[in-house]
Amino acid sequence: MKTLIICESVHHGNTKKIADAMAAELNADIKKPGEVDLGKIGEYDLIGFGSGIYMGKLHKNLLKLADNLPEAGKKSFIFSTAGGDNESMKNHKALKDKLASKGFKLIDEFTCRGFDTFGPLVLVGGLNKGKPDEKDLGSAREFAARLKGSK
Ligand SMILES: Cc1cc2nc3c(=O)[nH]c(=O)nc-3n(C[C@H](O)[C@H](O)[C@H](O)COP(=O)(O)O)c2cc1C
């Protein structure tokens, strides 16, 4: 299953760690949104989209890319790291809606906490120090392994 992972990870590289763990499991190509050749989307069977959560949403470059995607009807997954609670994946909604409008089939979603020093948090040394940690990376690998069996 040829897989592309598109990841924007601008705060501490937290989501890139998750993307790398998933990519190793799936033998996937990894690109930033700005590096994606939209003409080559058709070559992939499965496409993953991931970033940190910024002001309640995935990164704007990911959302912008989704607007420009061809109506490829591909299998997809979404992943994120967040400073706060995203357990219900509520912060994935904007991207989820865009992917659905392009006929992408969402197979699964993943989220975990990531080190966060946004705004005043820096004064207390940040939230979620050391996250994502080995346990999170293990969960990301397990998540990716399950995707391999997806229809
Ligand atoms: C500008 C900014 C806004 C953020 N907004 C949120 C937010 O709305 N909700 C949340 O849970 N975390 C928020 N965070 C924390 C990040 O989601 C968290 O640190 C994440 O792991 C960053 O991922 P990255 O290192 O891959 O960029 C914010 C961080 C920054 C820098």
Coordinates of N, CA, C and O and ligand atoms in Angstrom, one line a residue:
M1 N 0.9 -1.2 0.0 CA 0.0 0.0 0.0 C 0.9 1.2 0.0 O 1.6 1.5 1.0
K2 N 0.9 1.9 -1.1 CA 1.8 3.1 -1.2 C 1.2 4.3 -0.4 O 0.1 4.7 -0.6
T3 N 2.0 4.8 0.6 CA 1.5 5.7 1.5 C 2.3 7.0 1.6 O 3.5 7.0 1.5
L4 N 1.5 8.1 1.6 CA 2.1 9.4 1.8 C 1.7 10.0 3.1 O 0.5 10.0 3.4
I5 N 2.6 10.6 3.9 CA 2.3 11.3 5.1 C 2.6 12.7 4.9 O 3.7 13.1 4.6
I6 N 1.6 13.6 5.1 CA 1.8 15.0 4.9 C 1.8 15.6 6.3 O 0.7 15.5 7.0
C7 N 2.8 16.3 6.8 CA 2.9 16.7 8.2 C 3.5 18.1 8.3 O 4.6 18.4 7.7
E8 N 2.8 19.0 9.0 CA 3.4 20.3 9.4 C 3.6 20.3 10.9 O 2.6 20.1 11.6
S9 N 4.8 20.6 11.3 CA 5.1 20.5 12.7 C 6.0 21.6 13.1 O 7.2 21.5 13.0
V10 N 5.4 22.7 13.5 CA 6.1 24.0 13.6 C 6.5 24.4 15.0 O 7.4 25.3 15.2
H11 N 5.9 23.9 16.1 CA 6.2 24.4 17.4 C 7.4 23.8 18.0 O 8.4 24.5 18.3
H12 N 7.4 22.5 18.2 CA 8.6 21.8 18.8 C 8.9 20.5 18.0 O 9.7 19.7 18.6
G13 N 8.4 20.3 16.8 CA 8.7 19.1 16.1 C 8.0 17.9 16.7 O 8.3 16.7 16.4
N14 N 7.0 18.1 17.6 CA 6.3 17.0 18.3 C 5.6 16.1 17.3 O 5.7 14.9 17.4
T15 N 4.8 16.7 16.4 CA 4.0 15.9 15.4 C 4.9 15.2 14.4 O 4.6 14.1 14.0
K16 N 6.1 15.8 14.1 CA 7.0 15.1 13.2 C 7.5 13.8 13.8 O 7.7 12.8 13.1
K17 N 7.7 13.8 15.1 CA 8.1 12.5 15.8 C 7.1 11.4 15.5 O 7.4 10.3 15.3
I18 N 5.8 11.8 15.7 CA 4.7 10.8 15.4 C 4.7 10.4 14.0 O 4.6 9.2 13.6
A19 N 4.9 11.4 13.1 CA 4.9 11.1 11.6 C 6.0 10.2 11.3 O 5.8 9.2 10.5
D20 N 7.2 10.4 11.9 CA 8.3 9.5 11.6 C 8.1 8.1 12.0 O 8.4 7.1 11.4
A21 N 7.5 7.9 13.2 CA 7.1 6.6 13.7 C 6.1 5.9 12.8 O 6.3 4.7 12.5
M22 N 5.1 6.6 12.4 CA 4.1 6.0 11.5 C 4.7 5.7 10.1 O 4.5 4.6 9.6
A23 N 5.6 6.6 9.6 CA 6.2 6.4 8.3 C 7.1 5.1 8.3 O 7.1 4.4 7.3
A24 N 7.8 4.9 9.4 CA 8.7 3.8 9.5 C 7.8 2.5 9.4 O 8.2 1.5 8.7
E25 N 6.7 2.5 10.1 CA 5.8 1.3 10.1 C 5.2 1.1 8.7 O 5.0 -0.1 8.3
L26 N 4.9 2.2 8.0 CA 4.1 2.0 6.8 C 5.0 2.1 5.6 O 4.5 2.1 4.4
N27 N 6.3 2.3 5.8 CA 7.3 2.6 4.7 C 6.8 3.7 3.8 O 6.7 3.6 2.6
A28 N 6.3 4.8 4.5 CA 5.7 5.9 3.8 C 6.6 7.0 3.4 O 7.7 7.2 4.0
D29 N 6.3 7.8 2.4 CA 7.0 9.0 2.0 C 6.4 10.1 3.0 O 5.2 10.0 3.3
I30 N 7.3 11.0 3.4 CA 6.8 12.1 4.3 C 7.1 13.4 3.6 O 8.2 13.6 3.1
K31 N 6.1 14.3 3.5 CA 6.3 15.6 3.0 C 5.6 16.7 3.8 O 4.6 16.4 4.5
K32 N 6.1 17.9 3.7 CA 5.4 19.0 4.3 C 4.3 19.4 3.3 O 4.5 19.2 2.1
P33 N 3.2 20.1 3.7 CA 2.2 20.5 2.8 C 2.8 21.3 1.5 O 2.4 21.0 0.4
G34 N 3.8 22.1 1.8 CA 4.3 22.9 0.7 C 5.2 22.1 -0.3 O 5.5 22.6 -1.3
E35 N 5.5 20.9 0.1 CA 6.3 20.1 -0.8 C 5.5 19.1 -1.6 O 6.0 18.3 -2.4
V36 N 4.2 19.1 -1.4 CA 3.3 18.1 -2.0 C 3.1 18.4 -3.5 O 2.6 19.6 -3.8
D37 N 3.3 17.5 -4.4 CA 3.0 17.7 -5.8 C 1.6 17.1 -6.0 O 1.4 15.9 -6.0
L38 N 0.6 18.0 -6.2 CA -0.8 17.5 -6.2 C -1.0 16.6 -7.4 O -1.9 15.7 -7.3
G39 N -0.2 16.7 -8.4 CA -0.3 15.8 -9.6 C 0.1 14.4 -9.3 O -0.2 13.5 -10.0
K40 N 0.8 14.2 -8.1 CA 1.2 12.8 -7.8 C 0.4 12.1 -6.7 O 0.6 11.0 -6.3
I41 N -0.7 12.8 -6.2 CA -1.5 12.3 -5.2 C -2.1 10.9 -5.7 O -2.3 10.0 -4.9
G42 N -2.4 10.9 -7.0 CA -3.0 9.7 -7.6 C -2.2 8.4 -7.5 O -2.7 7.3 -7.6
E43 N -0.9 8.6 -7.2 CA 0.0 7.5 -7.1 C -0.1 6.7 -5.8 O 0.4 5.6 -5.6
Y44 N -0.7 7.4 -4.8 CA -0.8 6.8 -3.5 C -2.1 6.1 -3.2 O -3.2 6.5 -3.7
D45 N -2.0 5.0 -2.3 CA -3.3 4.3 -1.9 C -3.8 4.9 -0.6 O -5.0 4.8 -0.4
L46 N -2.9 5.4 0.2 CA -3.3 5.9 1.5 C -2.6 7.2 1.8 O -1.3 7.3 1.6
I47 N -3.3 8.2 2.3 CA -2.6 9.5 2.6 C -3.0 9.9 4.0 O -4.1 10.0 4.4
G48 N -1.9 10.2 4.8 CA -2.1 10.7 6.2 C -1.8 12.2 6.3 O -0.9 12.7 5.6
F49 N -2.6 12.8 7.1 CA -2.5 14.3 7.3 C -2.3 14.6 8.8 O -3.1 14.2 9.6
G50 N -1.2 15.3 9.1 CA -1.0 15.5 10.6 C -0.3 16.8 10.8 O 0.5 17.3 10.1
S51 N -0.6 17.4 12.0 CA 0.1 18.6 12.5 C -0.2 18.7 14.0 O -1.0 18.0 14.6
G52 N 0.4 19.8 14.6 CA 0.0 20.2 15.9 C -1.4 20.8 15.8 O -1.9 21.0 14.7
I53 N -2.0 21.1 17.0 CA -3.2 21.8 17.0 C -2.9 23.3 17.4 O -2.2 23.5 18.4
Y54 N -3.3 24.2 16.6 CA -3.1 25.6 16.8 C -4.4 26.3 16.8 O -5.1 26.3 15.8
M55 N -4.7 27.0 17.9 CA -6.0 27.7 18.0 C -7.2 26.8 17.6 O -8.0 27.2 16.9
G56 N -7.2 25.6 18.1 CA -8.3 24.7 17.9 C -8.4 24.0 16.5 O -9.4 23.3 16.2
K57 N -7.3 24.1 15.7 CA -7.4 23.5 14.4 C -6.0 22.9 14.0 O -5.0 23.3 14.6
L58 N -6.0 22.0 13.0 CA -4.8 21.6 12.4 C -4.2 22.8 11.7 O -4.8 23.8 11.5
H59 N -2.9 22.6 11.4 CA -2.2 23.8 10.8 C -2.8 24.3 9.5 O -3.3 23.5 8.7
K60 N -2.8 25.6 9.3 CA -3.5 26.2 8.2 C -3.0 25.7 6.9 O -3.7 25.6 5.9
N61 N -1.7 25.4 6.8 CA -1.1 24.9 5.5 C -1.7 23.5 5.1 O -1.8 23.2 3.9
L62 N -2.1 22.8 6.1 CA -2.7 21.5 5.9 C -4.2 21.7 5.3 O -4.6 21.0 4.4
L63 N -4.8 22.7 6.0 CA -6.2 23.0 5.6 C -6.3 23.6 4.2 O -7.1 23.2 3.4
K64 N -5.3 24.4 3.9 CA -5.2 25.0 2.6 C -4.9 23.9 1.5 O -5.5 23.9 0.4
L65 N -4.0 23.0 1.8 CA -3.7 21.9 0.9 C -5.0 21.1 0.6 O -5.2 20.7 -0.5
A66 N -5.7 20.9 1.7 CA -6.9 20.0 1.5 C -7.9 20.7 0.5 O -8.5 20.0 -0.3
D67 N -7.9 22.0 0.5 CA -8.8 22.8 -0.4 C -8.4 22.5 -1.9 O -9.2 22.6 -2.8
N68 N -7.1 22.3 -2.1 CA -6.6 22.2 -3.4 C -6.4 20.7 -3.9 O -5.9 20.5 -5.0
L69 N -6.8 19.8 -3.0 CA -6.6 18.4 -3.4 C -7.5 18.0 -4.6 O -8.6 18.5 -4.6
P70 N -7.1 17.1 -5.4 CA -8.0 16.6 -6.4 C -9.0 15.7 -5.8 O -8.8 15.2 -4.7
E71 N -10.1 15.5 -6.4 CA -11.2 14.7 -5.9 C -10.8 13.2 -6.1 O -11.3 12.5 -7.0
A72 N -9.8 12.8 -5.3 CA -9.1 11.5 -5.6 C -9.8 10.3 -5.0 O -9.4 9.2 -5.4
G73 N -10.7 10.5 -4.0 CA -11.3 9.4 -3.4 C -10.4 8.4 -2.7 O -10.6 7.2 -2.7
K74 N -9.3 8.9 -2.1 CA -8.3 8.0 -1.5 C -8.6 7.7 -0.1 O -9.4 8.4 0.6
K75 N -8.0 6.6 0.4 CA -8.1 6.3 1.8 C -7.2 7.3 2.6 O -6.2 7.7 2.1
S76 N -7.6 7.7 3.8 CA -6.9 8.7 4.5 C -6.9 8.5 6.0 O -7.8 7.8 6.5
F77 N -6.0 9.2 6.7 CA -6.0 9.2 8.2 C -5.5 10.6 8.6 O -4.9 11.3 7.9
I78 N -5.9 11.0 9.8 CA -5.5 12.3 10.4 C -4.9 12.0 11.7 O -5.3 11.1 12.5
F79 N -3.8 12.7 12.0 CA -3.1 12.6 13.3 C -2.7 14.0 13.8 O -2.5 14.9 13.0
S80 N -2.5 14.1 15.1 CA -2.1 15.4 15.7 C -1.4 15.2 17.0 O -1.5 14.1 17.6
T81 N -0.8 16.2 17.5 CA -0.4 16.4 18.9 C -1.0 17.7 19.3 O -1.1 18.6 18.6
A82 N -1.3 17.7 20.6 CA -2.0 18.9 21.2 C -1.5 19.2 22.6 O -1.2 18.2 23.3
G83 N -1.5 20.4 23.0 CA -1.2 20.8 24.3 C -2.3 20.4 25.3 O -2.1 20.0 26.4
G84 N -3.5 20.5 24.8 CA -4.7 20.2 25.7 C -5.5 19.0 25.2 O -5.0 18.2 24.4
D85 N -6.7 19.0 25.7 CA -7.5 17.8 25.4 C -8.0 17.8 23.9 O -8.6 18.7 23.4
N86 N -7.7 16.7 23.2 CA -8.2 16.5 21.9 C -8.7 15.1 21.7 O -8.7 14.5 20.6
E87 N -9.0 14.4 22.9 CA -9.3 13.0 22.8 C -10.4 12.6 21.9 O -10.4 11.6 21.3
S88 N -11.4 13.5 21.8 CA -12.5 13.3 20.9 C -12.2 13.6 19.5 O -13.1 13.6 18.6
M89 N -11.0 14.0 19.2 CA -10.5 14.5 17.9 C -11.3 15.7 17.4 O -11.5 15.9 16.2
K90 N -11.9 16.4 18.4 CA -12.7 17.6 18.0 C -12.0 18.6 17.1 O -12.6 19.2 16.2
N91 N -10.7 18.7 17.3 CA -9.9 19.7 16.6 C -9.6 19.2 15.1 O -8.9 19.9 14.4
H92 N -10.0 18.0 14.8 CA -9.7 17.5 13.4 C -10.9 17.9 12.5 O -10.8 17.6 11.3
K93 N -12.0 18.4 13.1 CA -13.2 18.5 12.3 C -13.1 19.3 11.0 O -13.6 18.8 9.9
A94 N -12.4 20.4 11.0 CA -12.3 21.3 9.8 C -11.7 20.5 8.7 O -12.1 20.5 7.5
L95 N -10.6 19.8 9.0 CA -9.9 19.0 7.9 C -10.8 17.8 7.5 O -10.9 17.5 6.3
K96 N -11.4 17.2 8.5 CA -12.3 16.0 8.2 C -13.3 16.4 7.2 O -13.6 15.7 6.2
D97 N -14.0 17.6 7.4 CA -15.0 18.0 6.5 C -14.5 18.3 5.1 O -15.1 17.9 4.1
K98 N -13.3 18.8 5.0 CA -12.7 19.1 3.7 C -12.4 17.8 3.0 O -12.6 17.7 1.8
L99 N -11.8 16.9 3.7 CA -11.5 15.6 3.1 C -12.7 14.9 2.6 O -12.7 14.3 1.5
A100 N -13.7 14.9 3.4 CA -15.0 14.3 3.0 C -15.6 14.9 1.7 O -16.0 14.2 0.8
S101 N -15.4 16.3 1.6 CA -16.0 17.0 0.5 C -15.2 16.6 -0.8 O -15.7 16.8 -1.9
K102 N -14.0 16.1 -0.6 CA -13.2 15.6 -1.8 C -13.3 14.1 -2.0 O -12.5 13.5 -2.8
G103 N -14.2 13.5 -1.3 CA -14.4 12.1 -1.5 C -13.4 11.2 -0.9 O -13.3 10.0 -1.1
F104 N -12.5 11.7 0.0 CA -11.5 10.9 0.7 C -12.3 10.1 1.8 O -13.1 10.6 2.5
K105 N -11.8 8.9 2.0 CA -12.4 8.0 3.0 C -11.5 8.0 4.2 O -10.4 7.6 4.1
L106 N -12.1 8.5 5.3 CA -11.3 8.5 6.6 C -11.2 7.2 7.3 O -12.3 6.7 7.7
I107 N -10.1 6.6 7.4 CA -9.9 5.2 8.0 C -9.9 5.3 9.5 O -10.5 4.6 10.2
D108 N -9.1 6.3 10.0 CA -8.9 6.4 11.4 C -8.2 7.7 11.8 O -7.7 8.4 10.9
E109 N -8.2 8.0 13.1 CA -7.6 9.2 13.6 C -6.7 8.9 14.8 O -7.1 8.0 15.6
F110 N -5.7 9.7 15.0 CA -4.8 9.5 16.2 C -4.5 10.9 16.8 O -4.2 11.8 16.0
T111 N -4.4 10.9 18.1 CA -3.9 12.1 18.7 C -3.2 11.8 20.0 O -3.4 10.7 20.6
C112 N -2.3 12.6 20.4 CA -1.6 12.5 21.7 C -1.2 13.9 22.2 O -1.2 14.8 21.4
R113 N -0.7 14.0 23.4 CA -0.2 15.3 23.9 C 1.1 15.6 23.4 O 1.9 14.7 23.1
G114 N 1.4 16.9 23.2 CA 2.8 17.3 22.8 C 3.2 18.5 23.7 O 2.4 19.3 24.2
F115 N 4.5 18.5 23.8 CA 5.1 19.6 24.6 C 4.6 21.0 24.1 O 4.6 21.2 22.9
D116 N 4.2 21.8 25.0 CA 3.6 23.1 24.6 C 4.1 24.2 25.5 O 3.9 24.2 26.7
T117 N 4.7 25.2 24.8 CA 5.2 26.4 25.5 C 4.5 27.6 24.9 O 5.1 28.7 25.0
F118 N 3.3 27.4 24.4 CA 2.6 28.6 23.8 C 2.2 29.6 24.8 O 1.7 29.3 25.9
G119 N 2.5 30.9 24.5 CA 2.1 32.0 25.3 C 2.6 31.9 26.8 O 3.8 31.6 27.0
P120 N 1.8 32.2 27.8 CA 2.2 32.2 29.2 C 2.7 30.9 29.7 O 3.4 30.8 30.7
L121 N 2.5 29.8 28.9 CA 2.9 28.4 29.4 C 4.4 28.4 29.5 O 5.0 27.7 30.3
V122 N 5.1 29.3 28.7 CA 6.6 29.3 28.7 C 7.1 29.7 30.1 O 8.1 29.3 30.6
L123 N 6.3 30.5 30.9 CA 6.7 31.0 32.2 C 6.7 29.8 33.2 O 7.4 30.0 34.2
V124 N 6.0 28.8 32.9 CA 6.0 27.6 33.9 C 6.8 26.5 33.3 O 6.6 25.3 33.8
G125 N 7.6 26.7 32.3 CA 8.4 25.6 31.7 C 7.6 24.8 30.8 O 8.2 23.7 30.3
G126 N 6.4 25.2 30.4 CA 5.7 24.4 29.4 C 4.8 23.3 30.0 O 5.0 22.9 31.1
L127 N 3.9 22.8 29.1 CA 3.0 21.7 29.5 C 3.5 20.4 28.8 O 4.1 20.5 27.7
N128 N 3.3 19.3 29.4 CA 3.5 18.0 28.7 C 5.0 17.8 28.3 O 5.3 17.4 27.2
K129 N 5.9 18.2 29.3 CA 7.3 18.0 29.0 C 7.6 16.6 28.6 O 7.1 15.6 29.2
G130 N 8.4 16.4 27.6 CA 8.9 15.0 27.2 C 7.9 14.3 26.3 O 8.1 13.2 25.8
K131 N 6.7 15.0 25.9 CA 5.7 14.4 25.1 C 5.9 14.9 23.6 O 6.1 16.1 23.5
P132 N 5.7 14.1 22.6 CA 5.3 12.7 22.8 C 6.5 11.9 23.3 O 7.7 12.1 22.9
D133 N 6.2 10.9 24.1 CA 7.3 10.0 24.7 C 7.3 8.6 24.0 O 6.5 8.4 23.1
E134 N 8.1 7.7 24.5 CA 8.2 6.4 23.9 C 6.9 5.7 23.8 O 6.6 5.0 22.9
K135 N 6.1 5.9 24.9 CA 4.8 5.2 24.9 C 3.9 5.7 23.8 O 3.2 5.0 23.1
D136 N 3.9 7.0 23.6 CA 3.1 7.7 22.5 C 3.6 7.2 21.1 O 2.8 6.9 20.2
L137 N 4.9 7.1 21.0 CA 5.5 6.6 19.7 C 5.1 5.2 19.4 O 4.8 4.8 18.3
G138 N 5.1 4.4 20.5 CA 4.6 3.0 20.4 C 3.2 2.9 19.9 O 2.8 2.1 19.1
S139 N 2.3 3.8 20.5 CA 0.9 3.8 20.1 C 0.8 4.3 18.7 O -0.1 3.8 18.0
A140 N 1.6 5.2 18.3 CA 1.6 5.7 16.8 C 2.0 4.5 15.9 O 1.4 4.3 14.9
R141 N 3.0 3.7 16.3 CA 3.4 2.6 15.5 C 2.2 1.5 15.4 O 2.0 1.0 14.3
E142 N 1.6 1.3 16.5 CA 0.5 0.3 16.5 C -0.7 0.8 15.7 O -1.3 0.1 14.9
F143 N -1.0 2.1 15.8 CA -2.0 2.7 15.0 C -1.7 2.5 13.5 O -2.6 2.1 12.7
A144 N -0.4 2.8 13.1 CA 0.0 2.7 11.7 C -0.1 1.2 11.2 O -0.5 0.9 10.1
A145 N 0.3 0.3 12.1 CA 0.2 -1.1 11.8 C -1.2 -1.6 11.5 O -1.5 -2.3 10.6
R146 N -2.2 -1.0 12.3 CA -3.6 -1.3 12.0 C -4.1 -0.8 10.7 O -4.9 -1.4 10.0
L147 N -3.5 0.3 10.3 CA -3.9 0.9 9.0 C -3.6 0.0 7.8 O -4.3 0.0 6.8
K148 N -2.5 -0.8 8.0 CA -2.1 -1.7 6.9 C -3.1 -2.7 6.5 O -3.2 -3.1 5.4
G149 N -4.0 -3.0 7.5 CA -5.0 -4.0 7.3 C -6.3 -3.4 6.8 O -7.3 -4.1 6.7
S150 N -6.3 -2.0 6.6 CA -7.6 -1.4 6.4 C -8.1 -1.6 5.0 O -7.3 -1.7 4.0
K151 N -9.4 -1.6 4.8 CA -10.0 -1.7 3.5 C -10.4 -0.3 2.9 O -10.8 0.5 3.7
Ligands
LIG1 C1 0.3 29.2 18.3 C2 -0.1 28.0 19.1 C3 -1.4 27.7 19.3 C4 -1.8 26.5 20.0 N1 -3.1 26.2 20.2 C5 -3.5 25.1 20.8 C6 -4.9 24.8 21.0 O1 -5.8 25.5 20.5 N2 -5.2 23.6 21.6 C7 -4.2 22.7 22.1 O2 -4.6 21.7 22.6 N3 -2.9 23.0 21.9 C8 -2.5 24.2 21.3 N4 -1.2 24.4 21.1 C9 -0.2 23.4 21.5 C10 0.3 22.6 20.4 O3 -0.8 21.9 19.8 C11 1.2 21.5 20.9 O4 2.4 22.0 21.5 C12 1.7 20.6 19.7 O5 2.3 19.4 20.2 C13 2.6 21.3 18.7 O6 3.0 20.4 17.7 P1 4.3 20.6 16.8 O7 5.5 20.7 17.7 O8 4.2 19.5 15.9 O9 4.0 21.9 16.1 C14 -0.8 25.6 20.5 C15 0.6 25.9 20.2 C16 0.9 27.1 19.5 C17 2.4 27.4 19.3

